[in-house]
Each structure stands twice: as C-alpha cells, then as structure tokens.
Short mmCIF file of C-alpha atoms in Angstrom, two decimals:
data_model
loop_
_atom_site.label_atom_id
_atom_site.label_comp_id
_atom_site.label_asym_id
_atom_site.label_seq_id
_atom_site.Cartn_x
_atom_site.Cartn_y
_atom_site.Cartn_z
CA MET A 1 37.47 -38.99 120.20
CA LEU A 2 39.24 -39.46 123.53
CA LYS A 3 40.72 -42.79 124.62
CA GLY A 4 42.17 -43.98 127.90
CA PHE A 5 41.22 -45.81 131.09
CA ILE A 6 39.54 -44.98 134.40
CA SER A 7 40.77 -46.21 137.76
CA PHE A 8 38.27 -48.46 139.53
CA GLY A 9 39.05 -50.49 142.62
CA GLU A 10 42.40 -52.11 142.11
CA GLY A 11 42.07 -52.19 138.32
CA LYS A 12 41.67 -50.07 135.21
CA ILE A 13 38.77 -49.99 132.75
CA PRO A 14 39.44 -48.76 129.17
CA PHE A 15 37.12 -46.13 127.72
CA VAL A 16 36.31 -44.20 124.57
CA VAL A 17 34.67 -40.73 124.77
CA GLU A 18 32.79 -39.13 121.94
CA ASP A 19 30.26 -36.30 122.16
CA TYR A 20 30.48 -36.40 125.98
CA ARG A 21 29.44 -40.06 126.06
CA MET A 22 31.89 -42.49 127.63
CA GLU A 23 31.76 -46.15 126.61
CA LEU A 24 33.55 -48.54 128.97
CA PHE A 25 34.72 -51.98 127.80
CA THR A 26 36.74 -54.89 129.30
CA ASP A 27 36.79 -58.65 129.11
CA ASP A 28 36.97 -59.33 132.86
CA ASP A 29 34.50 -58.90 135.69
CA LEU A 30 35.66 -55.38 136.54
CA LEU A 31 32.99 -53.78 134.34
CA LYS A 32 30.29 -55.86 136.06
CA GLU A 33 31.49 -54.55 139.42
CA PHE A 34 31.50 -50.97 138.10
CA THR A 35 27.97 -51.37 136.74
CA LYS A 36 26.78 -52.79 140.05
CA GLU A 37 28.11 -49.74 141.93
CA TYR A 38 27.29 -46.94 139.48
CA ASN A 39 24.31 -48.06 137.39
CA PHE A 40 21.75 -45.21 137.23
CA LYS A 41 23.86 -43.15 139.57
CA HIS A 42 23.91 -39.34 139.04
CA ASN A 43 26.62 -36.70 139.38
CA TYR A 44 29.71 -38.52 140.51
CA ILE A 45 33.44 -38.25 139.77
CA LEU A 46 35.73 -40.67 137.95
CA GLU A 47 39.50 -40.33 137.55
CA GLY A 48 41.88 -41.90 135.06
CA GLN A 49 44.22 -41.15 132.21
CA CYS A 50 43.78 -40.33 128.56
CA PHE A 51 46.24 -40.89 125.71
CA SER A 52 45.57 -38.11 123.23
CA ASN A 53 49.25 -38.09 122.27
CA ASN A 54 49.27 -41.91 121.93
CA PHE A 55 52.31 -42.57 124.10
CA GLN A 56 52.06 -40.90 127.51
CA GLY A 57 49.03 -40.69 129.76
CA GLN A 58 47.57 -37.43 130.99
CA LYS A 59 45.63 -37.21 134.26
CA THR A 60 41.91 -36.84 133.55
CA ILE A 61 38.92 -36.11 135.82
CA PHE A 62 35.36 -36.81 134.65
CA MET A 63 32.07 -35.57 136.08
CA VAL A 64 29.38 -38.10 135.15
CA GLU A 65 25.85 -36.77 134.88
CA GLN A 66 24.31 -40.26 134.68
CA SER A 67 25.48 -43.78 133.89
CA ILE A 68 23.53 -46.69 132.37
CA GLY A 69 25.40 -49.95 132.26
CA GLY A 70 28.78 -49.36 130.63
CA THR A 71 27.75 -45.96 129.22
CA CYS A 72 28.49 -42.80 131.16
CA TYR A 73 26.96 -39.49 130.04
CA LEU A 74 29.47 -36.78 130.93
CA ARG A 75 28.65 -33.27 132.13
CA CYS A 76 32.28 -32.15 131.85
CA TYR A 77 35.88 -33.31 132.21
CA ILE A 78 39.41 -31.99 132.80
CA ILE A 79 42.59 -33.03 130.99
CA PHE A 80 45.85 -32.05 132.69
CA MET A 81 49.08 -31.33 130.86
CA LEU A 82 51.88 -33.90 130.86
CA ALA A 83 53.68 -34.25 134.17
CA VAL A 84 50.96 -32.25 135.93
CA GLN A 85 48.81 -33.91 138.60
CA ASP A 86 45.49 -32.26 139.59
CA GLU A 87 46.37 -28.93 141.12
CA TYR A 88 44.91 -25.67 139.81
CA ASP A 89 43.79 -22.40 141.38
CA THR A 90 42.36 -20.28 138.54
CA ILE A 91 39.99 -20.80 135.62
CA GLY A 92 40.39 -18.81 132.43
CA LEU A 93 37.52 -18.59 129.89
CA GLN A 94 37.90 -17.40 126.33
CA SER A 95 34.76 -16.41 124.45
CA PRO A 96 34.30 -14.13 121.38
CA PHE A 97 30.86 -13.19 122.75
CA LEU A 98 32.23 -12.15 126.14
CA ASP A 99 35.01 -10.29 124.27
CA ASP A 100 32.28 -8.27 122.57
CA ILE A 101 30.41 -7.64 125.83
CA PHE A 102 33.56 -6.55 127.65
CA ARG A 103 34.49 -4.32 124.70
CA TYR A 104 37.75 -6.11 123.78
CA LYS A 105 38.29 -4.22 120.48
CA TYR A 106 37.45 -0.82 121.88
CA ASN A 107 39.56 -1.24 124.98
CA TYR A 108 42.45 -2.61 122.93
CA ILE A 109 42.51 0.37 120.56
CA ASP A 110 42.07 2.93 123.33
CA MET A 111 44.89 1.43 125.44
CA VAL A 112 47.29 0.98 122.51
CA ARG A 113 46.85 4.69 121.71
CA THR A 114 48.08 5.49 125.25
CA GLY A 115 51.29 3.55 124.54
CA ILE A 116 50.53 0.23 126.22
CA ASN A 117 52.35 -2.74 124.60
CA PHE A 118 50.13 -5.84 124.94
CA SER A 119 52.92 -8.13 123.65
CA VAL A 120 54.97 -7.53 126.78
CA GLU A 121 52.46 -8.33 129.54
CA PRO A 122 48.69 -8.65 129.91
CA LYS A 123 46.60 -5.90 131.46
CA ASN A 124 43.45 -6.25 133.55
CA VAL A 125 40.76 -3.99 132.11
CA TYR A 126 37.93 -4.78 134.53
CA LYS A 127 37.71 -6.40 137.96
CA ILE A 128 34.14 -7.37 138.96
CA PRO A 129 33.30 -9.07 142.27
CA PHE A 130 30.42 -11.52 142.52
CA ALA A 131 29.08 -14.12 144.91
CA MET A 132 28.20 -17.73 144.01
CA ASP A 133 27.31 -20.73 146.17
CA GLY A 134 28.38 -18.99 149.36
CA TYR A 135 31.78 -17.84 148.05
CA GLN A 136 33.08 -14.42 147.01
CA TYR A 137 34.78 -14.32 143.66
CA GLU A 138 36.43 -11.66 141.48
CA LEU A 139 36.28 -11.74 137.70
CA SER A 140 39.17 -10.14 135.85
CA PHE A 141 38.94 -9.36 132.14
CA ARG A 142 42.50 -9.46 130.79
CA ILE A 143 43.95 -8.33 127.46
CA GLY A 144 47.45 -9.09 126.17
CA HIS A 145 50.17 -11.76 126.24
CA GLU A 146 52.80 -12.84 128.75
CA ASN A 147 56.11 -12.58 126.85
CA ARG A 148 57.98 -14.58 129.49
CA LEU A 149 56.18 -17.76 128.42
CA GLY A 150 57.56 -17.57 124.88
CA LEU A 151 55.99 -20.20 122.61
CA LEU A 152 54.05 -21.60 125.55
CA GLU A 153 51.81 -18.54 125.47
CA ASP A 154 48.36 -18.81 123.90
CA PHE A 155 48.72 -16.39 120.98
CA ASP A 156 45.32 -17.32 119.59
CA LYS A 157 43.42 -15.75 122.48
CA LYS A 158 42.02 -12.22 122.55
CA GLY A 159 40.45 -11.34 125.87
CA GLU A 160 40.30 -13.80 128.75
CA LEU A 161 38.13 -13.90 131.86
CA LEU A 162 40.11 -15.12 134.88
CA ILE A 163 38.57 -16.19 138.16
CA SER A 164 40.42 -17.55 141.23
CA LEU A 165 38.84 -20.70 142.60
CA HIS A 166 37.92 -21.68 146.17
CA THR A 167 37.23 -25.41 146.23
CA ASN A 168 39.35 -26.41 143.20
CA GLU A 169 36.77 -29.06 142.32
CA ILE A 170 35.40 -29.85 138.88
CA GLN A 171 31.88 -28.90 140.02
CA GLU A 172 33.10 -25.38 140.80
CA CYS A 173 34.53 -25.05 137.28
CA CYS A 174 31.22 -26.34 135.88
CA SER A 175 29.19 -23.84 137.87
CA ILE A 176 31.36 -20.85 136.91
CA SER A 177 31.20 -21.82 133.26
CA MET A 178 27.43 -22.05 133.38
CA ILE A 179 27.07 -18.64 135.12
CA LEU A 180 29.26 -16.91 132.53
CA TYR A 181 27.46 -18.73 129.69
CA ARG A 182 24.16 -17.44 131.07
CA LEU A 183 25.63 -13.93 131.28
CA ALA A 184 26.48 -14.13 127.56
CA MET A 185 23.01 -15.52 126.82
CA PHE A 186 21.28 -12.63 128.56
CA MET A 187 23.49 -9.92 127.05
CA MET A 188 23.24 -11.38 123.51
CA SER A 189 19.54 -12.44 123.83
CA GLN A 190 20.28 -15.87 122.32
CA THR A 191 21.46 -19.33 123.32
CA ASP A 192 24.19 -19.82 120.66
CA VAL A 193 27.02 -18.20 122.65
CA PRO A 194 29.61 -20.97 123.23
CA PHE A 195 33.05 -20.52 124.74
CA LYS A 196 36.08 -20.99 122.53
CA ARG A 197 38.14 -22.71 125.23
CA ILE A 198 38.49 -22.97 129.02
CA ILE A 199 41.92 -23.24 130.59
CA LEU A 200 43.03 -24.08 134.14
CA TYR A 201 46.02 -22.35 135.75
CA LYS A 202 48.26 -22.88 138.77
CA SER A 203 50.26 -19.81 139.87
CA GLU A 204 49.52 -18.21 136.49
CA GLN A 205 50.93 -21.23 134.60
CA LYS A 206 48.69 -23.31 132.35
CA VAL A 207 48.15 -26.81 133.78
CA GLY A 208 45.10 -28.18 131.99
CA TRP A 209 41.92 -27.77 129.98
CA PHE A 210 38.30 -27.90 131.02
CA TYR A 211 35.78 -29.39 128.54
CA CYS A 212 31.98 -29.21 128.54
CA PRO A 213 29.21 -28.98 125.90
CA LEU A 214 29.29 -25.18 126.20
CA ILE A 215 32.60 -25.09 124.26
CA SER A 216 33.03 -24.86 120.48
CA GLU A 217 36.45 -24.05 119.07
CA GLU A 218 34.83 -22.96 115.80
CA THR A 219 32.77 -20.21 117.47
CA ILE A 220 32.94 -16.67 116.13
CA SER A 221 31.11 -13.45 116.97
CA SER A 222 30.65 -10.07 115.28
CA CYS A 223 28.32 -8.40 117.73
CA ASP A 224 30.72 -5.79 119.09
CA MET A 225 28.95 -2.76 117.57
CA PRO A 226 26.05 -2.55 120.12
CA PHE A 227 28.64 -2.42 122.90
CA CYS A 228 30.60 0.51 121.50
CA GLU A 229 29.52 2.83 124.35
CA PHE A 230 28.42 0.09 126.79
CA ASP A 231 29.16 0.95 130.47
CA VAL A 232 30.55 -2.37 131.66
CA GLN A 233 31.09 -1.25 135.28
CA LYS A 234 27.56 0.06 135.54
CA TYR A 235 25.60 -2.91 134.18
CA ILE A 236 27.72 -6.09 134.39
CA PRO A 237 28.23 -6.30 138.22
CA LYS A 238 24.51 -6.21 138.99
CA ILE A 239 23.61 -8.59 136.14
CA LEU A 240 26.38 -11.08 136.96
CA ASN A 241 25.60 -11.06 140.68
CA ASN A 242 21.92 -11.74 139.97
CA ILE A 243 22.61 -14.60 137.57
CA ALA A 244 25.07 -16.12 140.07
CA LEU A 245 22.36 -16.35 142.73
CA ASP A 246 21.32 -19.70 141.12
CA SER A 247 24.04 -21.84 139.60
CA GLY A 248 21.92 -24.96 139.12
CA TYR A 249 19.11 -25.85 136.72
CA LYS A 250 16.38 -24.62 139.09
CA ILE A 251 16.21 -20.87 139.67
CA THR A 252 14.29 -19.14 142.46
CA GLN A 253 16.12 -15.83 142.78
CA SER A 254 17.87 -14.98 139.47
CA ILE A 255 16.41 -13.86 136.17
CA PRO A 256 14.91 -16.47 133.79
CA LEU A 257 16.61 -17.31 130.52
CA GLY A 258 14.71 -20.37 129.33
CA HIS A 259 12.70 -18.27 126.84
CA LEU A 260 15.80 -17.38 124.87
CA GLY A 261 16.35 -19.37 121.69
CA ASN A 262 18.26 -19.35 118.44
CA LEU A 263 17.22 -18.11 115.02
CA ASP A 264 15.68 -21.48 114.08
CA ALA A 265 13.35 -21.47 117.11
CA MET A 266 12.66 -17.72 117.24
CA PHE A 267 8.96 -18.01 116.37
CA SER A 268 8.08 -21.47 117.58
CA PRO A 269 5.00 -22.04 119.79
CA GLN A 270 7.24 -23.79 122.37
CA ARG A 271 9.31 -20.64 122.72
CA PHE A 272 6.15 -18.58 123.06
CA MET A 273 5.07 -20.74 125.97
CA GLU A 274 8.53 -20.38 127.51
CA GLN A 275 8.08 -16.63 127.24
CA ILE A 276 4.83 -16.82 129.19
CA MET A 277 6.51 -18.91 131.87
CA SER A 278 9.36 -16.38 132.17
CA PHE A 279 6.95 -13.48 132.25
CA GLU A 280 4.82 -15.02 135.04
CA TYR A 281 7.96 -15.84 137.05
CA LEU A 282 9.15 -12.24 136.82
CA PHE A 283 5.71 -10.77 137.48
CA ASP A 284 5.57 -12.78 140.74
CA LYS A 285 8.95 -11.37 141.71
CA LEU A 286 8.03 -7.78 140.96
CA GLU A 287 4.35 -7.79 141.97
CA HIS A 288 3.92 -10.76 144.28
CA GLN A 289 0.56 -9.71 145.78
CA LYS A 290 -1.01 -9.15 142.35
CA ALA A 291 0.41 -12.42 141.06
CA GLN A 292 -1.18 -14.31 143.96
CA ASP A 293 -4.57 -12.69 143.41
CA THR A 294 -6.68 -15.14 141.34
CA ARG A 295 -8.72 -12.20 140.06
CA PHE A 296 -5.57 -10.71 138.45
CA SER A 297 -5.56 -12.66 135.16
CA LEU A 298 -2.71 -13.11 132.70
CA LYS A 299 -4.24 -10.38 130.52
CA LYS A 300 -4.23 -7.94 133.46
CA GLU A 301 -0.64 -8.85 134.32
CA LEU A 302 0.46 -8.20 130.73
CA THR A 303 -1.44 -4.92 130.47
CA TYR A 304 -0.03 -3.74 133.80
CA SER A 305 3.54 -4.66 132.88
CA LEU A 306 3.39 -3.10 129.39
CA ASN A 307 2.16 0.14 130.90
CA LEU A 308 5.30 0.18 133.11
CA PHE A 309 7.36 0.57 129.94
CA PRO A 310 5.35 2.80 127.57
CA GLU A 311 8.39 3.18 125.24
CA LEU A 312 7.84 -0.42 124.17
CA LEU A 313 4.52 0.57 122.57
CA THR A 314 5.75 3.69 120.75
CA ASN A 315 4.16 3.70 117.24
CA ALA A 316 2.33 0.46 118.08
CA SER A 317 -1.00 -0.12 116.38
CA LEU A 318 -2.35 -2.07 119.38
CA SER A 319 -2.93 -0.83 122.93
CA ALA A 320 -1.50 -2.61 125.98
CA ASP A 321 -4.96 -4.03 126.72
CA ASP A 322 -5.31 -5.36 123.12
CA ILE A 323 -1.85 -6.98 123.26
CA GLY A 324 -2.66 -8.58 126.63
CA GLU A 325 -5.84 -10.07 125.17
CA GLU A 326 -4.05 -11.43 122.05
CA ILE A 327 -1.31 -13.09 124.09
CA LYS A 328 -3.72 -14.47 126.66
CA GLU A 329 -5.97 -16.01 123.96
CA THR A 330 -3.01 -17.52 122.06
CA ARG A 331 -1.71 -19.05 125.26
CA ARG A 332 -5.16 -20.48 126.10
CA THR A 333 -5.53 -21.92 122.59
CA ILE A 334 -2.20 -23.74 122.83
CA ALA A 335 -2.45 -24.85 126.48
CA HIS A 336 -5.96 -26.30 126.16
CA GLY A 337 -5.37 -28.00 122.78
CA TYR A 338 -7.84 -25.95 120.74
CA ALA A 339 -5.22 -25.71 118.01
CA TYR A 340 -1.75 -26.99 117.25
CA PHE A 341 0.85 -24.66 115.76
CA TYR A 342 3.98 -25.82 114.02
CA ASN A 343 5.37 -22.30 114.01
CA PHE A 344 4.38 -18.63 113.73
CA LYS A 345 6.73 -17.72 110.88
CA ASP A 346 3.89 -16.75 108.57
CA ASP A 347 1.84 -14.89 111.22
CA SER A 348 3.06 -11.27 111.28
CA LYS A 349 0.99 -10.40 114.39
CA MET A 350 2.39 -13.30 116.41
CA LYS A 351 5.93 -12.46 115.25
CA TYR A 352 5.42 -8.94 116.56
CA LEU A 353 4.00 -10.20 119.87
CA ILE A 354 6.94 -12.61 120.39
CA LEU A 355 9.46 -9.87 119.73
CA LEU A 356 7.56 -7.55 122.07
CA LEU A 357 7.52 -10.21 124.78
CA ASP A 358 11.28 -10.53 124.47
CA LYS A 359 11.71 -6.81 125.14
CA LEU A 360 9.19 -6.83 127.99
CA ILE A 361 10.91 -9.81 129.69
CA ARG A 362 14.28 -8.11 129.24
CA ASN A 363 13.02 -4.90 130.86
CA MET A 364 11.34 -6.74 133.70
CA SER A 365 14.53 -8.72 134.26
CA LEU A 366 16.61 -5.52 134.52
CA LEU A 367 13.98 -4.08 136.87
CA TRP A 368 14.19 -7.19 139.06
CA ILE A 369 18.01 -6.98 139.05
CA GLY A 370 17.75 -3.48 140.49
CA PHE A 371 18.09 -1.02 137.63
CA SER A 372 15.95 2.10 137.41
CA LYS A 373 13.52 2.69 134.58
CA GLU A 374 15.88 5.35 133.26
CA ASP A 375 18.77 2.84 133.24
CA ILE A 376 16.53 0.39 131.41
CA ARG A 377 15.49 2.97 128.85
CA LEU A 378 19.15 3.71 128.12
CA ALA A 379 20.06 -0.01 127.78
CA HIS A 380 20.26 0.17 124.03
CA TRP A 381 23.21 -2.27 124.07
CA MET A 382 20.77 -5.22 123.90
CA VAL A 383 21.14 -6.95 120.53
#
C-alpha cells in the first residue's frame, strides 16, 4: 500500500494506492473540484509525493488510465529517490525471462572463463537498435556490477536491459516496458512473463523506480535450456523491431500476441477463437489478395498456410485439408452458437489442433517479420 498526496490547484489531496487503484479523500471542497475536472477522463498525469518511509516525502508521478469520482485507476507510476526531483535519462529492466532469452547464464560462464571479473564493472553483451514511435533506440544487455557504487549497487540483479530515453516522460517508460514484455511473451509463447523490477537512471546513477502491473518481484524463470545455442543477434533485432512497430493496444503492422495464454487457459474455447483471429490477421498480411477474395474460405486459408510449413504435419494422422475442415467447423459451431464449450481439456483432437495452431501462428509471424523458411525451420528455441 502506498500513501501520500497529489498536488491539485493550490492544495493537496491525500491518497492511498493499492493494486494500482488510487483512492482520494479529503474533507474540503478540493476533491469536488478534482472530480469536476477529471471525472471519466482518460490517460492523464498527476504529480505528488508518497511517504513509504513514513517521514520524508518522495516525488511521485502517476499516469491515470481512467478516473471515476475519487477513484483513479493507474496505468503506471514513478517513485523517485529521496532528494531527487524528476530527472532521468535511462530505463533499466530486470527480468528472469529476458535473462533466459539473452542467454545470461551461458554468456556469464563463457566470459568468466576468459578472465572477465563481473564484480569490478558491468559488461555489455549485446547492443540492439530498434525504432519505436518515431524514435531510434538502442537496447543494451548488461551483465555485472559497478564496484564504485559500493552498497548502493543492486546486487540482486542478474542481467539488465538498458535503454536511453528521448522524451523522458512516463508514457515513454510505459511503452518501452510493454514492447519488451511483448518480446518476452513471443519468445516464451506465454503471457506469464513479468519483470522483476524497472529502475530509472540519470548519468548511470539510480534515481527512481517505475511501477506497472507487468512487474512481480516474486517472478522466477527456468527456461534457459532452449536458448543454449540461440543466436540472439540473428533473431532478436528483427523480432524486436517488428513488435515495436505498434506500442499501443491496437496493432496494424506488428505480429499478433493476443492468442497467447497461460497454462490455465491453454485449451479454452476463448483462446481458440483468439487463435483464429491471429491467424486471419497474419494471413491478410502474408496473402492479402487471397484474404480479400470471398471465395477463399477459412478452410482454404488454413490448408494453404499449413502446406507452407510441411514440417508441422510430420507424422500427423490428418492431412492439411482435414485439419482445415476441423478447425473451420469448430469455429463455426462456436461463433454461431450451435454449442457452448467450457474447455477442450478432455478433447484430444482439439488439444492437438490448438497446439498445432500455436506453431502455425508462430511460423507465420516469423515469416511476416522477414525470416526465411529455413530460418523458421531452425527456430527450435521456441518453448
């Protein structure tokens, strides 16, 4: 729970934040004035102070997704260190999943064997440029600790992704976090890939912390094995640059990820329908003329796409045409209300089709990003 006050007009309104919901309270008319100005307003910024240490205020910036009365639903917020105002130039993201993707353990062992001492100073393992919202960025994956900081160093971190900022606004931090979260989602083929923490720096010195619902300090990962021989410089730049084409909630250029779920929703009918939506989006990108032809049905689209990747049907008991028919009929049954499914956990054929659709969407995504069929065939790092 976070407590403090926001600055409004010539006064201050106390708040309490829990689960990214801010409740404002006061006995005077200041809250009424706030409500009159911000009621049902979306995506605006509030500033104030919080008192997490109970005696000295820390500068805080909030990005409000929507407010209703005295309740503000937060998209994210920043808490600055004591005696620090609101200046920062770099964002640092720590994630066990991104550590696995960027081969933290393998790079660490290989570099230590060459005599590098990571307790003296950090080393940049990869530098990857990408474009987002009209700006050019460079992502650095860094390993090691800065010994000059002494006990101020973050000894709990492993790898860290560092990106220099352009606008130094909270929206920029939010967009970068979302892009890298989506990168982890795509690479891990799941949605449960939270960051461990996100730190803000000024001239390489820590000045604050960025908080959003994508963060969980309890997060762990043990998915490093599939990335043992992963070629980071070959795959990550193209994938990251494609994902960064759309930083908002509506995508028109980048690959779709809405079909990805967690273990609990793996075989749900809702996820199956999301898969169909993702497939049709990608098919339109790859085969626009066929997608616009009303005579080219969903079954034909599926059959055509599966035949592009024959390795997906190796040892399969069904042909591409049979699979297209099964998927098309299941989609029609659900969409037109002929049957209602709670889940497909007990249907072995549907479980197979859902897993096959995941692989097909992944391959089509890589094809849309710009990889060759040979590159896709060798992309065994997908977990």
